[in-house]
Amino acid sequence: MIPAPFEYARARSIEHAMEVLQDDEEAKLLAGGHSLIPLMKLRFVRPSMLVDIGALHELRYIRREDDHVAIGALTRHHDLANDAVLQRDCPIVADAASRIGDPQVRHMGTIGGSVAHADPASDLPAVLVALQAAFVIRGAAGAERIAAAGDFFQGLFTADLARAEILTEIRVPVRTAGWSFIKFTRRAQDWALVGVAAVAGPGGVTVALANMGQTPIRAAAVEARLAAGDPPETAALHADEGTAPPSDSFGDAEYRRGLVKVLVGRALVEALS
Ligand SMILES: Cc1cc2nc3c(=O)[nH]c(=O)nc-3n(C[C@H](O)[C@H](O)[C@H](O)COP(=O)(O)OP(=O)(O)OC[C@H]3O[C@@H](n4cnc5c(N)ncnc54)[C@H](O)[C@@H]3O)c2cc1C
């Protein structure tokens, strides 16, 4: 299918993008276009105007700042995967980005687009929830607010992001201890049937799951069992508690419930080794 007709504006700055968004209630931001354009082709969404922020280089950076790595929202998956700072200070982000889709998707797709799109099957949202990342959001008149990743994803394709707000930066706390990102797919380059991100830090172990509900989900029962002293293999048996996995042509909910326990067990062993 081809998309419904729409206007197009190339943003010259963040402020310009905000102006266009505020002038047109049906306008949408366009970053890499690798989630939005497919939806437009299916006519699931019909924005009257696309505000293309793809050329805003001020939103494309990765830099170490104090206790976190700051990532501009327009940073491409390919850049995340190959960045020396991330590989050293937060390798789980680089690793997860390197396994998104295919090279074309990684060269066009952005971390900000992936986060804003809030697809529960996406890789980076689950990783950022496990890392307890923070999102910097620019609103009207330049006002900035910060949202915790754990509160940001509110439902299926629904995030704590108002229509005229722009996600500008992702802040990833630097953790020096272990990590694991496991993405279970039936074919290379598929979306995760189930994904698991586990991070072991000074405060304990955090585990987040992709494609096990309407949002990326913290495996709270697993974390609690580990904190209580259970060994990883016992804690992992609680990985499906509090989840609501989908059933689709790749696997039904029961299959995912069994699978997630196995994957969490493996992820914990790797993160804690
Ligand atoms: C064939 C294919 C395979 C893929 N495989 C995977 C995969 O294995 N794993 C995975 O995680 N993802 C996968 N993706 C999705 C890919 O990672 C997308 O690029 C990403 O989800 C969206 O990023 P984008 O920059 O393309 O966003 P866009 O499509 O441009 O935008 C997505 C949404 O976010 C909004 N938005 C974008 N940027 C901002 C911002 N800065 N502030 C506020 N709102 C914003 C847009 O308005 C739109 O609603 C795949 C995509 C394709 C086409």
Coordinates of C-alpha atoms and ligand atoms in Angstrom, one line a residue:
M1 CA 0.0 0.0 0.0
I2 CA 1.0 3.6 -0.3
P3 CA 0.5 6.1 2.5
A4 CA -2.3 8.6 2.6
P5 CA -1.2 12.1 1.4
F6 CA 0.8 14.1 3.8
E7 CA 2.8 17.3 3.9
Y8 CA 6.6 17.3 4.7
A9 CA 8.8 19.7 6.5
R10 CA 12.5 19.3 7.1
A11 CA 13.3 20.6 10.6
R12 CA 16.2 23.1 10.7
S13 CA 16.4 23.0 14.5
I14 CA 14.7 21.4 17.5
E15 CA 12.9 24.7 18.0
H16 CA 11.7 24.6 14.4
A17 CA 10.4 21.1 14.8
M18 CA 8.5 22.1 17.9
E19 CA 6.9 25.0 16.1
V20 CA 5.6 22.8 13.3
L21 CA 4.4 20.2 15.8
Q22 CA 2.5 22.9 17.7
D23 CA 0.9 24.4 14.5
D24 CA -0.5 21.1 13.3
E25 CA -2.3 18.7 15.6
E26 CA -1.9 15.8 13.2
A27 CA 1.8 16.3 12.6
K28 CA 4.3 13.6 13.5
L29 CA 8.0 13.5 13.9
L30 CA 10.0 11.4 11.4
A31 CA 13.4 10.1 12.6
G32 CA 14.7 7.0 10.8
G33 CA 11.2 6.2 9.4
H34 CA 11.7 2.5 9.9
S35 CA 8.7 2.1 12.2
L36 CA 6.5 5.1 11.2
I37 CA 6.7 4.6 7.4
P38 CA 5.6 1.0 7.5
L39 CA 2.6 2.0 9.6
M40 CA 1.8 4.8 7.2
K41 CA 1.9 2.4 4.3
L42 CA -0.6 0.1 6.1
R43 CA -2.6 3.3 6.8
F44 CA -2.6 2.5 10.5
V45 CA -1.5 6.1 11.0
R46 CA -2.2 9.0 8.7
P47 CA -0.3 12.1 9.8
S48 CA -1.1 15.2 7.9
M49 CA 2.5 16.4 8.2
L50 CA 5.8 14.7 8.7
V51 CA 8.4 16.8 10.5
D52 CA 11.7 15.3 9.5
I53 CA 14.3 15.6 12.3
G54 CA 16.7 13.2 10.6
A55 CA 19.2 15.9 9.7
L56 CA 19.5 17.5 13.2
H57 CA 23.1 16.6 13.9
E58 CA 22.9 18.2 17.3
L59 CA 20.8 15.2 18.4
R60 CA 23.3 12.6 17.1
Y61 CA 26.1 12.0 19.7
I62 CA 27.4 9.5 22.3
R63 CA 29.4 11.0 25.2
R64 CA 30.5 10.0 28.7
E65 CA 29.2 12.4 31.3
D66 CA 30.0 11.8 35.0
D67 CA 28.1 8.6 36.0
H68 CA 26.3 8.1 32.7
V69 CA 26.6 7.9 29.0
A70 CA 24.5 10.5 27.2
I71 CA 23.1 9.4 23.8
G72 CA 21.4 11.9 21.4
A73 CA 17.9 10.7 20.4
L74 CA 18.9 10.7 16.7
T75 CA 21.9 8.3 17.1
R76 CA 21.5 5.4 14.7
H77 CA 21.6 1.8 15.8
H78 CA 24.8 1.3 13.7
D79 CA 26.5 4.1 15.7
L80 CA 25.5 2.6 19.0
A81 CA 26.8 -0.8 17.9
N82 CA 30.2 0.6 16.9
D83 CA 30.9 3.3 19.5
A84 CA 34.0 2.8 21.6
V85 CA 32.6 4.6 24.7
L86 CA 29.5 2.4 24.7
Q87 CA 31.4 -0.7 24.1
R88 CA 33.6 0.1 27.1
D89 CA 31.1 1.7 29.5
C90 CA 27.8 0.2 28.6
P91 CA 28.3 -2.8 26.3
I92 CA 24.8 -4.2 26.6
V93 CA 23.5 -1.2 24.6
A94 CA 26.1 -1.7 21.8
D95 CA 25.4 -5.4 21.7
A96 CA 21.6 -5.1 21.5
A97 CA 21.9 -2.4 18.8
S98 CA 24.2 -4.6 16.8
R99 CA 21.4 -7.3 16.6
I100 CA 18.5 -5.0 15.5
G101 CA 17.1 -6.0 12.1
D102 CA 19.6 -5.8 9.2
P103 CA 22.3 -3.3 8.2
Q104 CA 19.8 -1.0 6.4
V105 CA 17.5 -0.9 9.5
R106 CA 20.6 -0.2 11.7
H107 CA 21.9 2.6 9.5
M108 CA 18.5 4.4 9.5
G109 CA 16.7 3.5 12.8
T110 CA 17.4 5.7 15.8
I111 CA 17.4 5.0 19.5
G112 CA 15.0 7.9 20.0
G113 CA 12.6 6.5 17.4
S114 CA 12.8 3.0 19.0
V115 CA 12.0 4.4 22.5
A116 CA 9.2 6.8 21.3
H117 CA 7.6 4.1 19.3
A118 CA 7.2 1.9 22.4
D119 CA 6.9 -1.4 20.7
P120 CA 7.1 -4.1 23.4
A121 CA 8.9 -6.4 21.0
S122 CA 11.8 -3.9 20.4
D123 CA 15.2 -4.6 21.8
L124 CA 16.5 -1.2 23.1
P125 CA 13.4 -0.4 25.3
A126 CA 13.9 -3.6 27.3
V127 CA 17.6 -2.9 27.6
L128 CA 17.0 0.6 28.8
V129 CA 14.5 -0.5 31.4
A130 CA 17.0 -3.0 32.7
L131 CA 19.6 -0.3 32.9
Q132 CA 17.2 2.1 34.6
A133 CA 18.0 4.7 32.0
A134 CA 16.5 8.2 31.9
F135 CA 14.9 10.0 29.0
V136 CA 15.3 13.8 28.5
I137 CA 12.1 15.2 26.9
R138 CA 11.8 18.7 25.4
G139 CA 8.3 20.3 25.5
A140 CA 6.7 23.6 24.7
A141 CA 8.7 26.8 25.2
G142 CA 11.9 24.7 25.6
A143 CA 10.9 23.2 29.0
E144 CA 12.7 20.0 29.7
R145 CA 11.7 17.1 31.9
I146 CA 13.2 13.8 32.7
A147 CA 11.3 10.5 32.7
A148 CA 12.6 7.2 34.2
A149 CA 12.6 4.4 31.6
G150 CA 10.6 2.2 34.1
D151 CA 7.7 4.7 34.1
F152 CA 7.9 5.8 30.4
F153 CA 6.4 2.8 28.7
Q154 CA 2.7 3.0 29.5
G155 CA 1.0 0.5 27.1
L156 CA 1.1 -1.0 23.6
F157 CA 2.9 1.6 21.4
T158 CA 2.1 4.2 24.1
A159 CA 4.7 6.2 25.9
D160 CA 4.7 9.1 28.4
L161 CA 5.3 11.5 25.5
A162 CA 2.8 14.3 24.7
R163 CA 2.1 15.0 21.0
A164 CA 4.3 18.1 20.8
E165 CA 7.1 16.8 22.9
I166 CA 10.5 15.6 21.5
L167 CA 12.7 13.0 23.1
T168 CA 16.2 14.5 22.9
E169 CA 18.5 12.4 25.0
I170 CA 18.8 9.0 26.6
R171 CA 21.0 8.8 29.7
V172 CA 22.4 5.4 30.5
P173 CA 23.9 4.8 34.0
V174 CA 27.4 3.3 33.8
R175 CA 27.6 -0.1 35.3
T176 CA 30.8 -1.9 35.6
A177 CA 29.5 -5.4 36.6
G178 CA 28.0 -8.1 34.4
W179 CA 25.3 -8.1 31.8
S180 CA 23.5 -10.3 29.3
F181 CA 21.2 -9.6 26.4
I182 CA 19.5 -12.6 24.9
K183 CA 17.2 -12.3 21.9
F184 CA 15.5 -15.5 20.9
T185 CA 14.5 -15.5 17.2
R186 CA 13.4 -18.3 14.9
R187 CA 15.3 -16.7 12.0
A188 CA 18.3 -14.4 11.8
Q189 CA 17.2 -10.7 11.8
D190 CA 13.7 -11.4 13.1
W191 CA 12.2 -9.5 16.0
A192 CA 12.6 -11.1 19.4
L193 CA 10.1 -13.9 20.1
V194 CA 11.2 -13.2 23.7
G195 CA 14.1 -10.9 24.7
V196 CA 15.9 -10.7 28.1
A197 CA 18.2 -8.0 29.3
A198 CA 19.9 -8.7 32.7
V199 CA 22.3 -6.2 34.4
A200 CA 24.2 -7.0 37.6
G201 CA 25.3 -3.8 39.4
P202 CA 26.2 -2.6 42.9
G203 CA 22.5 -2.5 43.8
G204 CA 21.7 -6.0 42.7
V205 CA 20.4 -7.6 39.5
T206 CA 17.7 -6.0 37.2
V207 CA 16.0 -8.0 34.5
A208 CA 13.7 -6.7 31.8
L209 CA 11.8 -8.7 29.2
A210 CA 10.8 -7.9 25.6
N211 CA 7.7 -9.2 24.0
M212 CA 6.2 -10.6 27.2
G213 CA 3.4 -8.0 27.5
Q214 CA 2.2 -4.6 26.3
T215 CA 5.4 -2.9 27.5
P216 CA 8.9 -3.9 28.3
I217 CA 8.5 -5.5 31.7
R218 CA 10.8 -5.8 34.7
A219 CA 10.9 -9.4 35.9
A220 CA 10.2 -8.2 39.5
A221 CA 9.7 -11.7 40.9
V222 CA 13.0 -12.9 39.6
E223 CA 14.8 -9.8 41.0
A224 CA 13.1 -10.3 44.4
R225 CA 14.1 -14.0 44.6
L226 CA 17.7 -13.1 43.7
A227 CA 17.7 -10.4 46.4
A228 CA 16.4 -13.0 48.9
G229 CA 19.3 -15.3 48.1
D230 CA 17.8 -17.8 45.6
P231 CA 20.3 -19.2 43.1
P232 CA 19.7 -18.0 39.5
E233 CA 18.2 -21.3 38.3
T234 CA 15.5 -21.1 41.0
A235 CA 14.9 -17.4 40.6
A236 CA 14.4 -17.8 36.8
L237 CA 11.5 -20.1 37.3
H238 CA 9.5 -17.0 38.3
A239 CA 10.3 -15.1 35.1
D240 CA 6.7 -15.2 33.7
E241 CA 5.1 -13.9 36.8
G242 CA 3.3 -10.6 36.1
T243 CA 3.7 -11.0 32.3
A244 CA 0.9 -11.2 29.7
P245 CA 2.7 -12.6 26.6
P246 CA 1.1 -12.4 23.2
S247 CA 0.1 -15.4 21.0
D248 CA 1.0 -15.1 17.4
S249 CA 2.2 -17.2 14.4
F250 CA 5.7 -17.5 15.9
G251 CA 4.6 -18.9 19.3
D252 CA 1.7 -18.9 21.7
A253 CA 1.6 -17.4 25.1
E254 CA 2.3 -20.7 26.9
Y255 CA 5.3 -21.3 24.7
R256 CA 6.6 -17.8 25.6
R257 CA 6.0 -18.5 29.3
G258 CA 8.2 -21.6 29.2
L259 CA 10.8 -19.9 27.0
V260 CA 11.2 -16.9 29.1
K261 CA 12.2 -19.0 32.2
V262 CA 14.9 -20.8 30.2
L263 CA 16.2 -17.5 28.7
V264 CA 16.2 -15.7 32.0
G265 CA 18.1 -18.6 33.6
R266 CA 20.8 -18.3 30.9
A267 CA 20.9 -14.5 31.1
L268 CA 21.4 -14.6 34.9
V269 CA 24.3 -17.1 34.6
E270 CA 26.0 -14.9 32.0
A271 CA 25.4 -11.6 33.8
L272 CA 26.6 -13.0 37.1
S273 CA 29.6 -14.9 35.8
Ligands
LIG1 C1 12.6 -4.7 8.6 C2 12.7 -4.1 10.0 C3 13.2 -4.9 11.0 C4 13.3 -4.4 12.3 N1 13.9 -5.2 13.3 C5 13.9 -4.7 14.5 C6 14.5 -5.5 15.5 O1 14.9 -6.7 15.3 N2 14.5 -5.0 16.8 C7 14.1 -3.7 17.1 O2 14.1 -3.3 18.2 N3 13.6 -2.9 16.1 C8 13.5 -3.4 14.8 N4 13.0 -2.6 13.9 C9 12.6 -1.2 14.2 C10 13.7 -0.2 14.1 O3 14.6 -0.4 15.2 C11 13.2 1.2 14.0 O4 14.1 2.0 13.4 C12 12.9 1.9 15.3 O5 12.0 1.1 16.1 C13 12.2 3.2 15.1 O6 13.3 4.2 14.9 P1 13.1 5.2 13.8 O7 14.2 6.2 14.0 O8 13.1 4.5 12.5 O9 11.7 5.9 14.1 P2 10.6 6.5 13.2 O10 10.0 5.3 12.4 O11 11.0 7.7 12.4 O12 9.6 7.0 14.3 C14 8.9 6.0 15.1 C15 7.9 6.8 16.1 O13 8.6 7.6 17.0 C16 8.4 9.0 16.9 N5 9.7 9.6 17.1 C17 10.8 9.4 16.5 N6 11.8 10.1 17.0 C18 11.3 10.8 18.0 C19 11.8 11.7 19.0 N7 13.1 12.0 19.0 N8 11.0 12.3 19.9 C20 9.7 11.9 19.9 N9 9.1 11.1 19.0 C21 9.9 10.5 18.1 C22 7.8 9.1 15.5 O14 6.9 10.3 15.4 C23 7.0 7.8 15.3 O15 5.8 7.9 16.0 C24 12.9 -3.1 12.6 C25 12.4 -2.3 11.5 C26 12.2 -2.8 10.3 C27 11.7 -1.9 9.2

